[in-house]
Short mmCIF file of C-alpha atoms in Angstrom, two decimals:
data_model
loop_
_atom_site.label_atom_id
_atom_site.label_comp_id
_atom_site.label_asym_id
_atom_site.label_seq_id
_atom_site.Cartn_x
_atom_site.Cartn_y
_atom_site.Cartn_z
CA MET A 295 0.00 0.00 0.00
CA ARG A 296 2.89 2.38 0.73
CA ARG A 297 3.95 2.07 -2.91
CA LEU A 298 0.56 3.45 -3.92
CA LEU A 299 0.20 6.21 -1.33
CA ARG A 300 3.12 8.35 -2.44
CA PRO A 301 3.48 12.16 -2.47
CA GLU A 302 3.29 12.08 -6.27
CA ALA A 303 -0.22 10.61 -6.16
CA ALA A 304 -1.40 13.21 -3.66
CA PHE A 305 0.16 16.02 -5.70
CA PHE A 306 -1.48 14.87 -8.94
CA LEU A 307 -4.92 14.57 -7.36
CA ALA A 308 -4.60 17.94 -5.62
CA VAL A 309 -3.55 19.74 -8.82
CA MET A 310 -6.20 18.04 -10.94
CA LEU A 311 -9.01 18.85 -8.52
CA LEU A 312 -7.75 22.41 -8.12
CA LEU A 313 -7.81 22.86 -11.89
CA LEU A 314 -11.32 21.40 -12.15
CA LEU A 315 -12.44 23.93 -9.56
CA ALA A 316 -10.50 27.01 -10.70
CA PHE A 317 -10.96 26.52 -14.45
CA ARG A 318 -14.59 25.44 -14.43
CA GLU A 319 -15.42 28.68 -16.25
CA ARG A 320 -12.03 30.30 -16.72
CA GLY A 321 -10.82 27.52 -18.98
CA PHE A 322 -13.29 28.70 -21.62
CA TYR A 323 -12.73 32.46 -21.41
CA ASP A 324 -10.74 32.50 -24.63
CA PRO A 325 -12.98 32.52 -27.76
CA GLY A 326 -10.78 29.84 -29.30
CA ALA A 327 -11.94 27.33 -26.71
CA LEU A 328 -15.28 27.34 -28.54
CA TRP A 329 -14.49 27.67 -32.24
CA HIS A 330 -11.69 25.08 -32.10
CA VAL A 331 -14.37 22.51 -31.25
CA LYS A 332 -16.37 23.38 -34.36
CA VAL A 333 -13.27 23.21 -36.55
CA GLY A 334 -12.58 19.74 -35.19
CA GLU A 335 -16.15 18.65 -35.89
CA LEU A 336 -15.88 20.03 -39.42
CA ILE A 337 -12.73 17.98 -40.01
CA VAL A 338 -14.27 14.81 -38.58
CA ASP A 339 -17.46 15.18 -40.63
CA HIS A 340 -16.21 16.66 -43.90
CA GLY A 341 -12.41 16.57 -44.03
CA PHE A 342 -9.95 19.43 -44.03
CA PRO A 343 -11.27 22.86 -45.06
CA THR A 344 -8.94 24.88 -47.27
CA THR A 345 -10.94 28.11 -47.31
CA ASP A 346 -12.60 30.08 -44.53
CA PRO A 347 -15.86 28.32 -43.53
CA PHE A 348 -17.17 30.82 -40.98
CA THR A 349 -17.09 34.44 -42.18
CA TYR A 350 -18.70 36.36 -45.02
CA THR A 351 -15.94 38.97 -45.00
CA PHE A 352 -13.26 36.44 -45.95
CA GLU A 353 -15.40 33.73 -47.51
CA GLY A 354 -13.43 31.83 -50.13
CA ARG A 355 -10.06 33.05 -48.84
CA THR A 356 -7.37 30.47 -48.13
CA TRP A 357 -7.45 29.25 -44.56
CA ILE A 358 -6.25 25.98 -43.05
CA PRO A 359 -6.85 24.47 -39.60
CA GLN A 360 -3.20 24.69 -38.55
CA GLN A 361 -3.97 23.13 -35.13
CA TRP A 362 -6.08 20.37 -36.63
CA GLY A 363 -4.82 17.50 -34.45
CA ALA A 364 -5.73 19.23 -31.21
CA GLU A 365 -9.01 20.44 -32.70
CA VAL A 366 -10.04 16.89 -33.60
CA LEU A 367 -9.22 15.76 -30.05
CA MET A 368 -11.29 18.63 -28.66
CA ALA A 369 -14.20 17.73 -30.93
CA VAL A 370 -14.09 14.06 -29.93
CA ALA A 371 -14.01 14.99 -26.24
CA HIS A 372 -16.86 17.46 -26.71
CA ARG A 373 -19.04 14.90 -28.46
CA ALA A 374 -18.33 12.35 -25.75
CA GLY A 375 -18.78 14.50 -22.67
CA GLY A 376 -19.31 18.13 -23.63
CA LEU A 377 -17.35 20.89 -21.94
CA ASP A 378 -16.80 18.62 -18.93
CA ALA A 379 -14.73 16.13 -20.92
CA MET A 380 -12.71 18.97 -22.43
CA LEU A 381 -12.03 20.39 -18.97
CA LEU A 382 -11.05 16.97 -17.64
CA GLY A 383 -8.58 16.44 -20.48
CA PHE A 384 -7.07 19.86 -19.81
CA ALA A 385 -6.78 19.18 -16.06
CA VAL A 386 -5.23 15.73 -16.53
CA LEU A 387 -2.67 17.08 -19.02
CA VAL A 388 -1.54 19.92 -16.75
CA ALA A 389 -1.57 17.78 -13.60
CA THR A 390 0.50 15.08 -15.29
CA LEU A 391 3.07 17.60 -16.51
CA TYR A 392 3.57 19.22 -13.12
CA THR A 393 3.53 15.90 -11.26
CA LEU A 394 6.45 14.73 -13.41
CA ILE A 395 8.36 17.87 -12.40
CA PHE A 396 7.33 17.39 -8.75
CA ARG A 397 8.70 13.84 -8.86
CA ARG A 398 11.99 15.10 -10.29
CA ALA A 399 12.21 17.67 -7.50
CA LEU A 400 11.75 14.92 -4.90
CA GLN A 401 14.49 12.88 -6.55
CA ALA A 402 16.79 15.92 -6.47
CA GLY A 403 16.52 16.21 -2.69
CA MET A 404 13.59 18.53 -2.08
CA GLY A 405 11.14 17.65 0.64
CA PRO A 406 7.51 17.23 -0.48
CA MET A 407 6.51 20.60 1.00
CA LEU A 408 9.30 22.56 -0.69
CA ALA A 409 8.82 20.69 -3.97
CA GLY A 410 5.10 21.39 -3.85
CA LEU A 411 5.69 25.10 -3.23
CA LEU A 412 8.24 25.45 -6.02
CA VAL A 413 6.32 23.49 -8.64
CA GLY A 414 3.06 25.06 -7.52
CA ALA A 415 4.62 28.51 -7.98
CA ALA A 416 5.57 27.62 -11.55
CA LEU A 417 2.01 26.47 -12.20
CA VAL A 418 0.55 29.70 -10.83
CA VAL A 419 2.95 31.87 -12.84
CA GLY A 420 1.89 30.26 -16.11
CA ALA A 421 -1.80 29.89 -15.26
CA PHE A 422 -2.79 33.28 -16.72
CA HIS A 423 -2.45 31.72 -20.18
CA TYR A 424 -4.06 28.38 -19.37
CA PHE A 425 -7.19 27.78 -21.43
CA VAL A 426 -8.82 24.72 -22.96
CA ARG A 427 -7.02 25.37 -26.23
CA PRO A 428 -4.42 23.63 -28.43
CA HIS A 429 -1.55 25.76 -27.08
CA MET A 430 -1.61 23.64 -23.92
CA ALA A 431 0.05 20.93 -26.01
CA THR A 432 3.01 23.25 -26.53
CA ILE A 433 3.38 23.90 -22.80
CA ALA A 434 3.31 20.17 -22.04
CA LEU A 435 5.60 19.09 -24.88
CA LEU A 436 8.11 21.85 -24.21
CA GLY A 437 8.24 20.63 -20.62
CA TRP A 438 8.95 17.09 -21.83
CA THR A 439 11.60 18.34 -24.27
CA MET A 440 13.30 20.18 -21.42
CA MET A 441 13.27 17.02 -19.31
CA CYS A 442 14.93 15.11 -22.15
CA VAL A 443 17.62 17.79 -22.47
CA VAL A 444 18.34 17.71 -18.72
CA ASP A 445 18.46 13.92 -18.61
CA PHE A 446 20.83 13.68 -21.56
CA GLU A 447 23.17 16.25 -20.05
CA ARG A 448 23.14 14.31 -16.77
CA GLY A 449 23.86 11.01 -18.54
CA ARG A 450 20.48 9.53 -17.62
CA CYS A 451 19.52 8.72 -21.21
CA SER A 452 21.15 8.03 -24.55
CA THR A 453 21.01 9.93 -27.82
CA TRP A 454 18.19 7.63 -28.87
CA ARG A 455 15.84 9.32 -26.42
CA LEU A 456 16.65 12.66 -28.02
CA ALA A 457 16.12 11.03 -31.41
CA GLY A 458 12.72 9.99 -30.11
CA LEU A 459 11.80 13.67 -30.10
CA ILE A 460 11.64 13.59 -33.90
CA PRO A 461 8.33 11.67 -34.16
CA LEU A 462 7.08 13.58 -31.12
CA PHE A 463 7.79 16.85 -32.92
CA VAL A 464 5.86 15.58 -35.95
CA LEU A 465 2.88 15.09 -33.65
CA TRP A 466 3.52 18.49 -32.06
CA THR A 467 3.55 20.15 -35.49
CA ASN A 468 0.01 18.97 -36.08
CA LEU A 469 -1.20 19.99 -32.63
CA HIS A 470 0.18 23.52 -32.35
CA GLY A 471 2.76 25.77 -33.97
CA GLY A 472 4.75 26.03 -30.76
CA VAL A 473 6.89 23.15 -32.03
CA LEU A 474 9.28 25.87 -33.21
CA GLY A 475 9.98 26.62 -29.54
CA GLY A 476 10.83 22.99 -28.95
CA THR A 477 13.36 23.03 -31.78
CA MET A 478 14.86 26.25 -30.42
CA THR A 479 15.23 24.74 -26.95
CA LEU A 480 16.90 21.59 -28.24
CA GLY A 481 19.09 23.61 -30.60
CA LEU A 482 20.30 25.89 -27.80
CA ALA A 483 21.22 22.87 -25.69
CA VAL A 484 23.15 21.14 -28.47
CA ALA A 485 24.92 24.39 -29.38
CA GLY A 486 25.97 24.89 -25.77
CA TRP A 487 27.22 21.33 -25.46
CA GLY A 488 29.12 21.76 -28.71
CA VAL A 489 30.90 24.85 -27.44
CA LEU A 490 31.94 23.00 -24.28
CA PHE A 491 33.14 20.05 -26.37
CA LEU A 492 35.26 22.30 -28.58
CA ALA A 493 36.63 24.07 -25.51
CA ARG A 494 37.51 20.68 -24.00
CA ARG A 495 35.28 21.27 -21.00
CA GLU A 496 32.89 18.78 -19.41
CA SER A 497 30.12 18.08 -21.94
CA PRO A 498 27.69 15.27 -22.79
CA ILE A 499 29.28 15.40 -26.26
CA THR A 500 32.44 13.36 -25.87
CA ASN A 501 33.25 12.61 -29.51
CA TRP A 502 32.54 13.81 -33.03
CA ARG A 503 30.15 10.95 -33.70
CA THR A 504 27.86 12.10 -30.90
CA ALA A 505 28.22 15.71 -32.02
CA TRP A 506 27.12 15.00 -35.59
CA LEU A 507 24.34 12.70 -34.40
CA LEU A 508 22.91 15.48 -32.21
CA VAL A 509 23.21 18.00 -35.04
CA ALA A 510 21.26 15.56 -37.21
CA VAL A 511 18.57 15.21 -34.52
CA VAL A 512 18.19 18.99 -34.28
CA ALA A 513 18.05 19.29 -38.08
CA ALA A 514 15.42 16.55 -38.29
CA CYS A 515 13.36 18.23 -35.58
CA GLY A 516 13.67 21.49 -37.51
CA LEU A 517 12.22 19.79 -40.58
CA THR A 518 9.22 18.27 -38.79
CA PRO A 519 6.99 21.31 -39.52
CA PHE A 520 6.97 20.18 -43.15
CA VAL A 521 5.24 16.92 -42.11
CA ASN A 522 1.65 18.15 -42.18
CA PRO A 523 -1.39 17.82 -44.47
CA PHE A 524 -1.08 21.37 -45.83
CA GLY A 525 2.56 21.65 -46.89
CA MET A 526 4.06 25.12 -47.05
CA GLU A 527 0.75 26.79 -46.21
CA MET A 528 1.20 25.63 -42.61
CA LEU A 529 4.53 27.46 -42.38
CA ASN A 530 3.10 30.51 -44.15
CA THR A 531 0.35 30.62 -41.55
CA TRP A 532 2.85 30.52 -38.70
CA ARG A 533 4.92 33.22 -40.42
CA ARG A 534 1.92 35.55 -40.62
CA ILE A 535 1.30 35.14 -36.88
CA VAL A 536 4.89 35.38 -35.68
CA GLY A 537 5.76 38.19 -38.09
CA SER A 538 2.71 40.34 -37.36
CA LYS A 539 3.47 43.93 -36.35
CA VAL A 540 -0.11 44.65 -35.29
CA LEU A 541 -0.87 41.77 -32.91
CA PRO A 542 1.55 43.01 -30.20
CA GLU A 543 -0.34 46.31 -30.27
CA VAL A 544 -3.95 45.11 -30.13
CA VAL A 545 -4.06 41.52 -28.78
CA ASN A 546 -3.32 41.09 -25.07
CA GLU A 547 -1.54 37.75 -25.26
CA HIS A 548 0.84 39.06 -27.94
CA MET A 549 1.73 42.26 -26.07
CA PRO A 550 5.10 42.81 -24.38
CA LEU A 551 5.35 42.11 -20.67
CA ASP A 552 4.35 45.09 -18.54
CA PRO A 553 6.71 45.11 -15.52
CA ALA A 554 4.28 47.28 -13.56
CA SER A 555 1.27 44.97 -13.96
CA PRO A 556 0.43 42.19 -11.48
CA LEU A 557 0.95 39.67 -14.27
CA GLY A 558 4.34 41.10 -15.17
CA LEU A 559 5.40 41.21 -11.53
CA THR A 560 4.48 37.54 -11.15
CA VAL A 561 6.65 36.48 -14.08
CA ILE A 562 9.50 38.73 -12.96
CA GLY A 563 9.21 37.43 -9.40
CA PHE A 564 9.57 33.84 -10.56
CA GLY A 565 12.46 34.95 -12.74
CA VAL A 566 14.20 36.41 -9.69
CA LEU A 567 13.64 33.15 -7.79
CA TYR A 568 15.08 31.14 -10.68
CA LEU A 569 18.13 33.41 -10.96
CA ALA A 570 18.70 33.32 -7.20
CA LEU A 571 18.68 29.52 -7.14
CA LEU A 572 20.88 29.43 -10.25
CA ALA A 573 23.34 31.79 -8.57
CA GLY A 574 23.46 29.35 -5.67
CA THR A 575 25.31 26.87 -7.90
CA LEU A 576 28.27 29.23 -8.35
CA PRO A 577 31.25 29.22 -8.55
CA LYS A 578 30.73 25.89 -10.30
CA LEU A 579 30.09 26.30 -14.03
CA PRO A 580 26.31 25.97 -14.58
CA ARG A 581 25.08 23.22 -16.85
CA VAL A 582 23.81 24.30 -20.25
CA SER A 583 20.30 23.05 -19.50
CA TRP A 584 20.12 25.25 -16.41
CA LEU A 585 20.66 28.35 -18.58
CA ILE A 586 18.00 27.65 -21.21
CA PRO A 587 15.16 29.28 -19.20
CA ILE A 588 17.03 32.59 -19.50
CA ALA A 589 16.21 32.62 -23.22
CA TRP A 590 12.52 32.09 -22.45
CA LEU A 591 12.60 34.77 -19.75
CA VAL A 592 13.98 37.27 -22.27
CA LEU A 593 11.33 36.26 -24.81
CA SER A 594 8.65 36.80 -22.15
CA PHE A 595 9.52 40.50 -22.10
CA LYS A 596 8.93 40.62 -25.85
CA GLY A 597 5.62 38.74 -25.65
CA ILE A 598 3.82 37.86 -22.44
CA ARG A 599 2.47 34.65 -23.97
CA GLN A 600 5.98 33.21 -23.55
CA GLY A 601 5.66 33.55 -19.76
CA PRO A 602 4.24 30.03 -19.23
CA LEU A 603 7.04 28.60 -21.38
CA PHE A 604 9.61 30.30 -19.18
CA ALA A 605 7.83 28.97 -16.10
CA ILE A 606 7.82 25.36 -17.31
CA THR A 607 11.44 25.32 -18.48
CA ALA A 608 12.57 27.04 -15.28
CA ALA A 609 10.69 24.53 -13.12
CA VAL A 610 12.41 21.61 -14.86
CA ALA A 611 15.81 23.29 -14.56
CA LEU A 612 15.31 24.16 -10.87
CA ALA A 613 14.38 20.59 -10.02
CA ASP A 614 17.72 19.50 -11.49
CA LEU A 615 20.04 22.20 -10.16
CA TRP A 616 18.66 22.16 -6.60
CA PRO A 617 21.15 19.67 -5.06
CA HIS A 618 24.04 21.71 -6.49
CA THR A 619 23.03 24.93 -4.70
CA VAL A 620 24.34 26.40 -1.49
CA TRP A 621 20.72 26.64 -0.35
CA HIS A 622 20.35 22.85 -0.50
CA ARG A 623 23.59 22.32 1.42
CA LEU A 624 22.53 24.75 4.15
CA LEU A 625 19.10 23.14 4.57
CA VAL A 626 20.60 19.65 4.71
CA LYS A 627 23.15 20.78 7.31
CA TYR A 628 20.91 22.84 9.54
CA GLY A 629 17.40 21.64 8.73
CA ASP A 630 15.37 18.75 10.06
CA GLY A 631 15.18 16.92 6.73
CA SER A 632 11.65 17.99 5.90
CA LEU A 633 12.67 20.60 3.31
CA ALA A 634 15.86 19.12 1.91
CA HIS A 635 17.66 15.79 1.91
CA ALA A 636 20.23 13.96 -0.15
CA PRO A 637 19.17 13.13 -3.72
CA GLU A 638 17.50 9.73 -3.92
CA ARG A 639 15.98 7.37 -6.43
CA ARG A 640 12.21 7.31 -6.19
CA PRO A 641 10.25 4.04 -6.16
CA GLY A 642 8.60 2.88 -9.38
CA TRP A 643 5.37 4.08 -10.94
CA ALA A 644 2.92 2.09 -8.83
CA TRP A 645 1.75 5.37 -7.28
CA ALA A 646 0.17 6.29 -10.64
CA ALA A 647 -2.49 3.59 -10.14
CA ILE A 648 -4.61 5.71 -7.79
CA PRO A 649 -4.60 8.84 -10.01
CA ALA A 650 -5.39 6.69 -13.04
CA ALA A 651 -8.32 5.08 -11.24
CA VAL A 652 -9.68 8.47 -10.16
CA VAL A 653 -9.43 9.85 -13.70
CA MET A 654 -11.22 6.78 -15.08
CA LEU A 655 -13.97 7.17 -12.48
CA ILE A 656 -14.49 10.85 -13.34
CA ALA A 657 -14.50 10.07 -17.07
CA THR A 658 -17.08 7.33 -16.51
CA LEU A 659 -19.35 9.70 -14.59
CA GLN A 660 -19.12 12.28 -17.35
CA LEU A 661 -19.59 9.88 -20.26
CA THR A 662 -22.62 8.27 -18.63
CA GLY A 663 -24.21 11.65 -17.91
CA VAL A 664 -24.11 11.45 -14.11
CA GLU A 665 -24.44 14.99 -12.75
CA ALA A 666 -22.21 15.81 -9.77
CA PRO A 667 -20.21 18.79 -8.55
CA VAL A 668 -16.61 18.98 -9.81
CA VAL A 669 -16.36 15.39 -11.09
CA GLY A 670 -19.65 14.84 -12.91
CA ARG A 671 -21.57 16.06 -15.93
CA GLY A 672 -22.74 19.65 -15.96
CA TRP A 673 -19.88 21.07 -13.91
CA ALA A 674 -17.98 22.94 -16.63
CA ARG A 675 -19.81 25.97 -17.96
CA LEU A 676 -19.46 29.27 -19.77
CA ASP A 677 -19.23 32.30 -17.49
CA PRO A 678 -21.95 34.89 -18.26
CA ASP A 679 -19.62 37.59 -16.94
CA PHE A 680 -17.32 36.91 -19.91
CA ILE A 681 -19.46 35.12 -22.49
CA PRO A 682 -23.07 36.19 -23.28
CA VAL A 683 -24.61 32.77 -22.71
CA GLU A 684 -27.97 34.43 -21.95
CA LEU A 685 -28.15 35.37 -25.64
CA ALA A 686 -27.54 31.87 -26.98
CA ASP A 687 -31.26 31.03 -27.29
CA GLU A 688 -31.99 34.39 -28.93
CA MET A 689 -29.25 33.85 -31.51
CA ARG A 690 -30.28 30.23 -32.14
CA ALA A 691 -33.88 31.33 -32.71
CA TYR A 692 -32.68 33.94 -35.20
CA ALA A 693 -30.49 31.37 -36.98
CA ALA A 694 -33.47 29.03 -37.29
CA ALA A 695 -35.62 31.79 -38.80
CA VAL A 696 -33.20 32.89 -41.53
CA PRO A 697 -31.52 31.01 -44.40
CA PRO A 698 -28.18 29.28 -43.71
CA GLY A 699 -25.30 31.62 -44.41
CA THR A 700 -27.14 34.76 -43.27
CA PRO A 701 -24.54 37.40 -42.27
CA VAL A 702 -24.42 38.85 -38.76
CA PHE A 703 -22.16 41.64 -37.53
CA ASN A 704 -20.24 40.78 -34.38
CA ASP A 705 -17.35 41.96 -32.27
CA ALA A 706 -14.27 39.84 -32.91
CA ASN A 707 -14.34 38.44 -29.37
CA LEU A 708 -17.87 37.13 -29.98
CA GLY A 709 -16.90 35.20 -33.10
CA GLY A 710 -16.17 31.99 -31.20
CA PHE A 711 -19.46 32.29 -29.31
CA LEU A 712 -21.43 32.51 -32.58
CA ILE A 713 -19.47 29.78 -34.35
CA TYR A 714 -20.16 27.46 -31.40
CA HIS A 715 -23.84 28.25 -30.83
CA THR A 716 -25.04 29.26 -34.33
CA PRO A 717 -22.78 27.58 -36.90
CA THR A 718 -25.28 28.20 -39.72
CA LEU A 719 -24.81 31.97 -39.48
CA LYS A 720 -21.91 33.73 -41.16
CA ILE A 721 -19.92 36.03 -38.91
CA PHE A 722 -18.05 39.28 -39.47
CA MET A 723 -14.84 38.32 -37.68
CA ASP A 724 -13.27 36.21 -34.94
CA ASP A 725 -9.78 35.83 -33.45
CA ARG A 726 -8.16 33.76 -36.23
CA CYS A 727 -5.62 36.52 -36.79
CA GLU A 728 -3.69 34.61 -39.45
CA LEU A 729 -6.76 34.84 -41.71
CA TYR A 730 -7.39 38.56 -41.49
CA GLY A 731 -3.90 39.98 -41.67
CA ASP A 732 -2.42 43.14 -40.18
CA ASP A 733 -4.23 45.68 -42.36
CA TRP A 734 -7.71 44.33 -41.58
CA ILE A 735 -7.01 43.89 -37.86
CA ARG A 736 -5.63 47.41 -37.52
CA ALA A 737 -8.54 48.92 -39.47
CA TYR A 738 -11.06 47.02 -37.34
CA SER A 739 -9.36 47.99 -34.08
CA ASP A 740 -9.05 51.64 -35.09
CA THR A 741 -12.67 51.80 -36.24
CA LEU A 742 -14.09 50.43 -32.99
CA GLY A 743 -12.07 53.02 -31.09
CA LEU A 744 -13.61 55.97 -32.98
CA PRO A 745 -16.26 58.23 -31.43
CA PRO A 746 -19.83 57.17 -32.35
CA ALA A 747 -20.24 60.00 -34.87
CA GLU A 748 -17.17 58.86 -36.81
CA LEU A 749 -17.72 55.14 -36.29
CA GLY A 750 -21.31 55.25 -37.59
CA PRO A 751 -20.58 55.92 -41.28
CA VAL A 752 -17.96 53.16 -41.36
CA PHE A 753 -20.36 50.71 -39.72
CA GLU A 754 -23.18 51.63 -42.10
CA GLY A 755 -20.76 51.16 -44.97
CA TRP A 756 -20.11 47.63 -43.76
CA ALA A 757 -23.85 47.02 -43.43
CA GLY A 758 -24.44 48.23 -46.97
CA ARG A 759 -21.57 46.20 -48.40
CA TYR A 760 -22.26 42.91 -46.61
CA GLY A 761 -26.01 43.14 -46.07
CA PHE A 762 -26.21 42.16 -42.40
CA ARG A 763 -29.39 43.07 -40.54
CA ARG A 764 -28.41 41.91 -37.07
CA ALA A 765 -25.49 42.99 -34.90
CA ILE A 766 -24.21 41.59 -31.61
CA VAL A 767 -21.66 43.80 -29.87
CA MET A 768 -19.77 43.76 -26.59
CA THR A 769 -20.90 45.93 -23.70
CA ASP A 770 -19.49 46.97 -20.35
CA PRO A 771 -20.95 44.61 -17.70
CA THR A 772 -20.81 47.39 -15.10
CA GLY A 773 -22.82 49.71 -17.33
CA THR A 774 -20.60 52.66 -16.46
CA GLU A 775 -19.18 53.29 -19.93
CA LYS A 776 -20.73 51.86 -23.08
CA PRO A 777 -18.40 51.13 -26.02
CA PRO A 778 -18.63 53.57 -28.97
CA ILE A 779 -20.32 51.05 -31.27
CA GLU A 780 -23.04 50.35 -28.69
CA ARG A 781 -23.59 54.07 -28.20
CA TYR A 782 -23.92 54.53 -31.94
CA LEU A 783 -26.44 51.71 -32.37
CA LEU A 784 -28.51 52.93 -29.41
CA GLY A 785 -28.74 56.39 -30.95
CA ALA A 786 -29.09 55.43 -34.60
CA GLY A 787 -32.62 55.50 -35.96
CA GLY A 788 -32.00 52.51 -38.21
CA TRP A 789 -31.27 50.05 -35.40
CA ARG A 790 -33.17 48.84 -32.34
CA GLU A 791 -32.08 46.81 -29.33
CA VAL A 792 -33.73 43.38 -29.18
CA ALA A 793 -31.81 41.58 -26.41
CA ARG A 794 -29.22 42.37 -23.75
CA ALA A 795 -26.90 40.36 -21.49
CA LYS A 796 -24.07 41.26 -19.13
CA ARG A 797 -21.45 41.14 -21.86
CA ALA A 798 -23.28 41.78 -25.14
CA VAL A 799 -26.23 43.49 -26.79
CA VAL A 800 -28.17 42.42 -29.89
CA PHE A 801 -29.52 44.96 -32.38
CA ASP A 802 -31.72 44.49 -35.44
CA ARG A 803 -32.02 46.70 -38.49
CA VAL A 804 -35.26 48.69 -38.55
CA ASN A 805 -37.04 48.47 -41.91
#
């Protein structure tokens, strides 16, 4: 029984249940959490789309589901157990990732309490960008890549385990474009080891055969993005996103880190902790793998969406460097053994039996439709404070009363809501930024920021061009300051309000 009741099992269950509680609604805040499901269903039912299937503004334009693998998984989960199954998959993925790091921290000589605090801090730092979306695959797979790098540098695995990243990166390519970050991480490690080898310092590269083999592995991983159903169009899509000059100005997750914001302070605080523990290894020369998180920390200042990637790589590095720090030596010497001890080999994987059984039980409850708090069907839901779920019936009734393909004007952040609830309607825009391009996104953002008197003619021009007779726009839930477009529609004689929720208002054209 002691082999089953291990700290790893308790940590996994605690993290999973915490995620099921904390992300019950928050996991679906991002619009992509909804439209990704519909893309997956479209692929399952009809195959890969090659042109935009959702908008009238870009109908017929080239568009590919670049995250198709994750979208199919989301669609399958949604059909099996709705939002609950999607939330469970998200929680199990994140809990598994951080439990693996927790286990490594225990092996490195951290006590369960200290390991839980450190790994929990990494989880909290990255949680601002945790949504039920394909990008979670990048966070998990980058964590695994970092573990492989650390283990190879420590002599715990052979080059064949690094070579095993090649098929994994092929899978990653078809889940999310973050595979480029995995190649960068592996490439930095191999480059660092190569420099040490050439300088005749201690390095996992001990001969030219190993050096060229690792270069070949990195090159093969770098070529994996070409292994996809869409060829070069996949890479062109990624290039449009990464190379955009507008997204860092108008989309929160693409913006640079703000050091004065609570979010920025959290990332910086964890960065200070990482650097302090890293400094504790001096004057010994740090291992290459311990330095890799610095690159991700720097990238976090350029784009805050890299913050979770810094957190996960730093957590893996800290679990490895801990026994080499002065802080570990001091705690072992003067502590009672509860926070630090000598590195040790952990028992096998029998402890995973209890978490696996709990996950299977929860999945069974959800798939059989048993309603229960946290673990049963009906727990996950859309938050009306962020998503206008009160308007779903109104929009479905409208969709049923008009021909399929009828255009509707919508705020970009409501695109996913409409695609999910009323797939027969055509929308104005959503958050698939690679489709719209910088010029359109900037024009849209600038227009919605105009005063009502200036915004009105542009909006009416859109109505005349595209022929929409219904508009659903965002509103301020506090009611203190209405957005310019809402103020225009309320004052325009040609439009009338037909429905209102905390986050959105519906208007119809007056004949």
